[in-house]
Short mmCIF file of C-alpha atoms in Angstrom, two decimals:
data_model
loop_
_atom_site.label_atom_id
_atom_site.label_comp_id
_atom_site.label_asym_id
_atom_site.label_seq_id
_atom_site.Cartn_x
_atom_site.Cartn_y
_atom_site.Cartn_z
CA MET A 1 0.00 0.00 0.00
CA ALA A 2 1.14 3.53 -0.78
CA LYS A 3 2.41 5.92 1.87
CA ASP A 4 2.00 9.66 2.15
CA LYS A 5 5.52 10.97 1.35
CA SER A 6 5.17 13.86 3.77
CA THR A 7 4.38 11.69 6.80
CA GLY A 8 5.21 8.10 5.83
CA LYS A 9 1.66 7.14 6.75
CA MET A 10 -1.03 5.40 4.74
CA LYS A 11 -2.63 7.48 1.99
CA ARG A 12 -6.29 8.44 2.38
CA LYS A 13 -7.36 6.86 -0.94
CA ASP A 14 -5.84 3.49 -0.04
CA TYR A 15 -7.35 3.71 3.44
CA GLU A 16 -10.84 4.47 2.19
CA GLU A 17 -10.74 1.64 -0.35
CA GLU A 18 -9.72 -0.91 2.28
CA LEU A 19 -12.14 0.49 4.85
CA HIS A 20 -15.03 0.14 2.40
CA LYS A 21 -14.23 -3.57 1.90
CA LEU A 22 -14.04 -4.18 5.64
CA GLN A 23 -17.25 -2.28 6.35
CA ILE A 24 -19.09 -4.53 3.90
CA GLN A 25 -17.87 -7.50 5.91
CA LEU A 26 -19.01 -5.79 9.12
CA CYS A 27 -22.51 -5.63 7.64
CA HIS A 28 -22.35 -9.39 7.00
CA LEU A 29 -21.12 -9.89 10.57
CA GLN A 30 -24.02 -7.80 11.82
CA GLU A 31 -26.58 -10.02 10.10
CA TRP A 32 -24.84 -13.15 11.42
CA VAL A 33 -24.86 -11.85 15.00
CA LYS A 34 -28.57 -11.04 14.74
CA ALA A 35 -29.52 -14.34 13.11
CA ASN A 36 -27.54 -16.44 15.59
CA ARG A 37 -28.36 -14.31 18.64
CA LEU A 38 -24.71 -13.90 19.55
CA ARG A 39 -23.53 -11.68 22.40
CA VAL A 40 -20.24 -9.87 21.95
CA ILE A 41 -18.25 -7.39 24.06
CA VAL A 42 -15.37 -5.41 22.57
CA LEU A 43 -13.22 -3.36 24.95
CA PHE A 44 -11.17 -0.42 23.69
CA GLU A 45 -8.44 0.77 26.02
CA GLY A 46 -5.30 2.84 25.58
CA ARG A 47 -3.69 6.11 26.54
CA ASP A 48 -5.40 9.43 25.90
CA ALA A 49 -5.17 10.36 22.20
CA ALA A 50 -4.43 6.74 21.21
CA GLY A 51 -7.21 6.87 18.60
CA LYS A 52 -9.99 4.94 20.32
CA GLY A 53 -12.78 7.29 19.27
CA GLY A 54 -11.80 7.39 15.60
CA THR A 55 -11.40 3.62 15.47
CA ILE A 56 -14.82 3.09 17.02
CA LYS A 57 -16.36 5.55 14.55
CA ALA A 58 -14.83 3.71 11.57
CA LEU A 59 -16.08 0.43 13.03
CA THR A 60 -19.65 1.58 13.57
CA GLU A 61 -20.44 4.22 10.94
CA LYS A 62 -22.02 1.81 8.40
CA VAL A 63 -23.80 -0.60 10.74
CA SER A 64 -26.92 -0.40 12.90
CA PRO A 65 -26.60 1.18 16.36
CA ARG A 66 -29.20 -1.37 17.47
CA VAL A 67 -26.65 -4.13 16.90
CA PHE A 68 -23.34 -2.30 17.41
CA ARG A 69 -24.00 -0.38 20.62
CA VAL A 70 -21.29 1.97 21.91
CA VAL A 71 -20.99 2.52 25.66
CA ALA A 72 -18.88 5.39 27.03
CA LEU A 73 -19.78 5.78 30.69
CA PRO A 74 -19.16 9.06 32.55
CA ALA A 75 -17.47 9.25 35.93
CA PRO A 76 -19.41 7.20 38.51
CA SER A 77 -22.03 8.89 40.67
CA ASP A 78 -21.89 8.71 44.46
CA ARG A 79 -24.42 5.86 44.33
CA GLU A 80 -22.37 3.96 41.73
CA LYS A 81 -19.22 4.40 43.82
CA SER A 82 -20.92 2.42 46.58
CA GLN A 83 -21.77 -0.50 44.26
CA LEU A 84 -19.60 -3.43 43.24
CA PHE A 85 -16.97 -1.99 40.92
CA ILE A 86 -18.15 -3.82 37.80
CA GLN A 87 -21.86 -3.42 38.55
CA ARG A 88 -22.49 -0.37 36.38
CA TYR A 89 -20.69 -1.99 33.46
CA MET A 90 -22.70 -5.22 33.70
CA GLN A 91 -25.89 -3.21 33.22
CA GLN A 92 -24.62 -2.46 29.70
CA PHE A 93 -23.80 -6.06 28.74
CA PRO A 94 -25.25 -7.32 25.44
CA ALA A 95 -28.52 -9.12 24.97
CA ALA A 96 -28.92 -11.67 22.17
CA GLY A 97 -27.99 -10.22 18.80
CA GLU A 98 -25.87 -7.37 20.14
CA ILE A 99 -22.25 -6.26 19.97
CA VAL A 100 -21.44 -3.84 22.80
CA ILE A 101 -18.36 -1.68 22.32
CA PHE A 102 -16.92 -0.19 25.50
CA ASP A 103 -15.02 3.06 24.93
CA ARG A 104 -13.05 2.48 28.12
CA SER A 105 -14.31 -0.15 30.49
CA TRP A 106 -13.86 -1.71 33.93
CA TYR A 107 -10.13 -1.44 33.18
CA ASN A 108 -10.38 2.19 34.30
CA ARG A 109 -9.47 0.77 37.68
CA ALA A 110 -6.19 -0.58 36.33
CA GLY A 111 -5.38 2.67 34.53
CA VAL A 112 -6.65 6.14 35.33
CA GLU A 113 -8.06 5.30 38.78
CA TYR A 114 -4.82 3.66 39.89
CA VAL A 115 -2.48 6.30 38.43
CA MET A 116 -4.54 9.29 39.60
CA GLY A 117 -5.20 7.88 43.06
CA PHE A 118 -8.97 7.45 42.65
CA CYS A 119 -8.71 3.97 44.13
CA THR A 120 -6.52 2.59 46.89
CA PRO A 121 -3.54 0.30 46.22
CA ALA A 122 -5.52 -2.50 47.89
CA GLU A 123 -8.51 -1.93 45.58
CA HIS A 124 -6.19 -1.94 42.56
CA LYS A 125 -4.51 -5.18 43.67
CA ARG A 126 -7.88 -6.83 44.33
CA PHE A 127 -9.15 -5.80 40.90
CA LEU A 128 -6.15 -7.33 39.12
CA ALA A 129 -6.58 -10.56 41.11
CA LEU A 130 -10.32 -10.92 40.52
CA CYS A 131 -10.60 -9.63 36.94
CA PRO A 132 -9.52 -12.87 35.17
CA GLN A 133 -12.04 -14.84 37.25
CA MET A 134 -14.80 -12.40 36.40
CA GLU A 135 -13.96 -12.53 32.71
CA ARG A 136 -13.97 -16.32 32.76
CA TYR A 137 -17.49 -16.15 34.19
CA ILE A 138 -18.54 -13.76 31.40
CA ILE A 139 -17.14 -16.04 28.70
CA GLU A 140 -18.57 -19.21 30.22
CA GLY A 141 -21.92 -17.40 30.22
CA GLY A 142 -21.77 -17.38 26.42
CA ILE A 143 -20.39 -13.90 25.69
CA ILE A 144 -17.54 -13.39 23.22
CA LEU A 145 -15.06 -11.02 24.89
CA ILE A 146 -12.43 -9.15 22.86
CA LYS A 147 -9.93 -6.82 24.56
CA LEU A 148 -8.03 -4.30 22.46
CA TRP A 149 -5.28 -1.92 23.56
CA LEU A 150 -4.30 0.93 21.20
CA GLU A 151 -0.65 1.76 21.73
CA VAL A 152 0.38 5.27 20.73
CA GLY A 153 3.97 6.45 20.96
CA MET A 154 5.19 9.31 23.13
CA GLU A 155 5.98 11.66 20.24
CA GLU A 156 2.75 10.96 18.40
CA GLN A 157 0.66 11.52 21.53
CA GLU A 158 2.33 14.89 22.02
CA ARG A 159 1.68 15.84 18.40
CA ARG A 160 -2.02 14.97 18.78
CA PHE A 161 -2.33 16.88 22.04
CA ARG A 162 -0.76 19.97 20.49
CA ALA A 163 -3.10 19.69 17.50
CA ARG A 164 -6.07 19.65 19.87
CA ILE A 165 -4.87 22.79 21.63
CA ASP A 166 -4.98 24.73 18.36
CA ASP A 167 -8.16 23.24 16.87
CA PRO A 168 -11.51 24.63 18.15
CA LEU A 169 -13.25 21.49 16.83
CA ARG A 170 -11.11 19.26 19.05
CA GLN A 171 -10.35 21.37 22.10
CA TRP A 172 -13.19 19.66 23.97
CA LYS A 173 -11.15 16.45 23.79
CA LEU A 174 -8.38 17.91 25.92
CA SER A 175 -9.39 17.86 29.58
CA PRO A 176 -7.28 18.53 32.69
CA MET A 177 -7.20 14.74 33.15
CA ASP A 178 -5.68 14.38 29.68
CA THR A 179 -2.93 16.90 30.33
CA GLU A 180 -2.13 15.22 33.64
CA SER A 181 -1.91 11.85 31.89
CA TYR A 182 0.56 13.45 29.47
CA ARG A 183 2.76 14.44 32.39
CA ARG A 184 2.57 10.96 33.93
CA TRP A 185 3.59 8.98 30.85
CA TYR A 186 5.77 6.49 32.71
CA ASP A 187 3.25 5.99 35.52
CA TYR A 188 0.74 4.94 32.88
CA SER A 189 3.33 2.68 31.24
CA ARG A 190 3.91 0.83 34.52
CA ALA A 191 0.16 0.57 35.14
CA ARG A 192 -0.32 -0.83 31.62
CA ASP A 193 2.35 -3.46 32.13
CA LEU A 194 0.91 -4.52 35.50
CA MET A 195 -2.51 -4.82 33.88
CA PHE A 196 -1.25 -6.92 30.98
CA LYS A 197 0.67 -9.25 33.27
CA ALA A 198 -2.29 -9.85 35.57
CA THR A 199 -5.23 -9.89 33.12
CA SER A 200 -4.01 -11.12 29.73
CA SER A 201 -5.27 -14.65 30.29
CA LYS A 202 -5.60 -17.61 27.96
CA HIS A 203 -9.39 -17.24 27.93
CA ALA A 204 -9.33 -13.41 27.58
CA PRO A 205 -6.02 -12.21 26.11
CA TRP A 206 -5.15 -8.61 25.34
CA TYR A 207 -4.42 -7.69 21.74
CA VAL A 208 -2.21 -4.63 21.14
CA ILE A 209 -2.58 -2.45 18.04
CA ARG A 210 0.08 0.12 17.15
CA SER A 211 -1.82 3.35 16.52
CA ASP A 212 0.73 6.00 15.51
CA ASP A 213 -0.78 5.63 12.02
CA LYS A 214 -4.49 6.04 12.72
CA ARG A 215 -5.61 4.69 9.35
CA ARG A 216 -3.64 1.48 9.60
CA ALA A 217 -4.73 1.04 13.21
CA ARG A 218 -8.40 1.26 12.27
CA LEU A 219 -8.04 -1.23 9.44
CA ASN A 220 -6.01 -3.65 11.56
CA CYS A 221 -8.56 -3.43 14.35
CA ILE A 222 -11.57 -4.14 12.14
CA SER A 223 -9.72 -6.95 10.36
CA HIS A 224 -8.88 -8.51 13.72
CA LEU A 225 -12.49 -8.38 14.88
CA LEU A 226 -13.69 -10.02 11.68
CA LYS A 227 -11.20 -12.85 12.18
CA THR A 228 -11.95 -13.24 15.89
CA ILE A 229 -15.73 -13.56 15.61
CA PRO A 230 -16.61 -16.55 13.40
CA TYR A 231 -19.35 -15.53 10.96
CA GLY A 232 -20.88 -16.44 7.62
CA ARG A 233 -23.20 -14.89 5.08
CA VAL A 234 -26.87 -14.82 5.97
CA LYS A 235 -29.06 -15.43 2.94
CA ARG A 236 -31.53 -12.61 2.47
CA ASP A 237 -34.47 -12.31 0.11
CA LYS A 238 -34.01 -9.63 -2.52
CA VAL A 239 -35.96 -6.53 -1.59
CA LYS A 240 -38.48 -5.23 -4.12
CA LEU A 241 -40.32 -1.98 -3.73
CA PRO A 242 -44.09 -2.49 -3.95
CA ARG A 243 -46.20 -0.41 -6.31
CA ARG A 244 -47.60 2.70 -4.65
CA SER A 245 -51.34 2.61 -4.21
CA ASP A 246 -53.43 5.44 -5.69
CA LYS A 247 -56.22 4.75 -3.25
CA GLY A 248 -57.04 7.86 -1.23
CA ARG A 249 -54.91 10.00 -3.51
CA TYR A 250 -54.86 13.73 -2.75
CA ASN A 251 -52.63 16.81 -2.92
CA ASP A 252 -50.28 16.01 -0.05
CA GLN A 253 -48.29 19.24 -0.52
CA ALA A 254 -51.25 21.58 -0.02
CA GLY A 255 -51.26 21.01 3.73
CA LEU A 256 -47.67 22.26 3.96
CA ARG A 257 -48.33 25.72 2.48
CA GLU A 258 -49.15 27.33 5.82
CA MET A 259 -46.30 25.69 7.71
CA LYS A 260 -43.09 27.41 8.78
CA PHE A 261 -40.08 26.10 6.88
CA VAL A 262 -36.46 26.38 7.92
CA GLU A 263 -34.69 29.10 5.95
CA ALA A 264 -32.89 27.57 2.96
CA ARG A 265 -29.45 29.08 3.54
CA TYR A 266 -27.60 26.44 1.55
#
């Protein structure tokens, strides 16, 4: 595949051609999941500015939100803080025929909560010990669990952060928590490695995707999902539009003449 000479990254044209092919396969996967009443969870984790949001958008933009459901939970309320740690995530688990995509997940405890001091060292240690058992229970309950970590390099993260500072369309992405995570790069690296060591199990392994090149990362991610979830083509009857009935025919535009229309500025 061709590279952009100015950046060494994948060219947009090549990316869009490959993405189109993969998105067709995602539509086939969608029909298979619905027909076979599968339940799938896909976790996206990674540092701030690793490209999670863009990858999820590429994954979901051509499929039904009723099948591919994205969950991005806010900070827990006082009530949720008093619950079992995973309780608020389990409420979002898939029913039959659903793929739930977590844009950050219960692994917040192994990352941001641990690094920023939002949980105690004992709570962090307990989470790492219990998480593989919990995930075994999820899988034995019939759910397909896929865990993805997007790995962005130090220089590329800085470039993306600086681009957000100067772009009014992306400034909302840069919170005080993000800038603090930038400062604590090595703390997050140690937390990542502890998490991988404790929770990358045989039944629920972590898969790492290099994401310095966003386009390649998105394609590699979607390709991996398509290979990880066994699926086939669901035979569908060809759709034919019926003939419109003239019964009850009338001037259906007349009733709009007195309505207020939005100004046609474009």
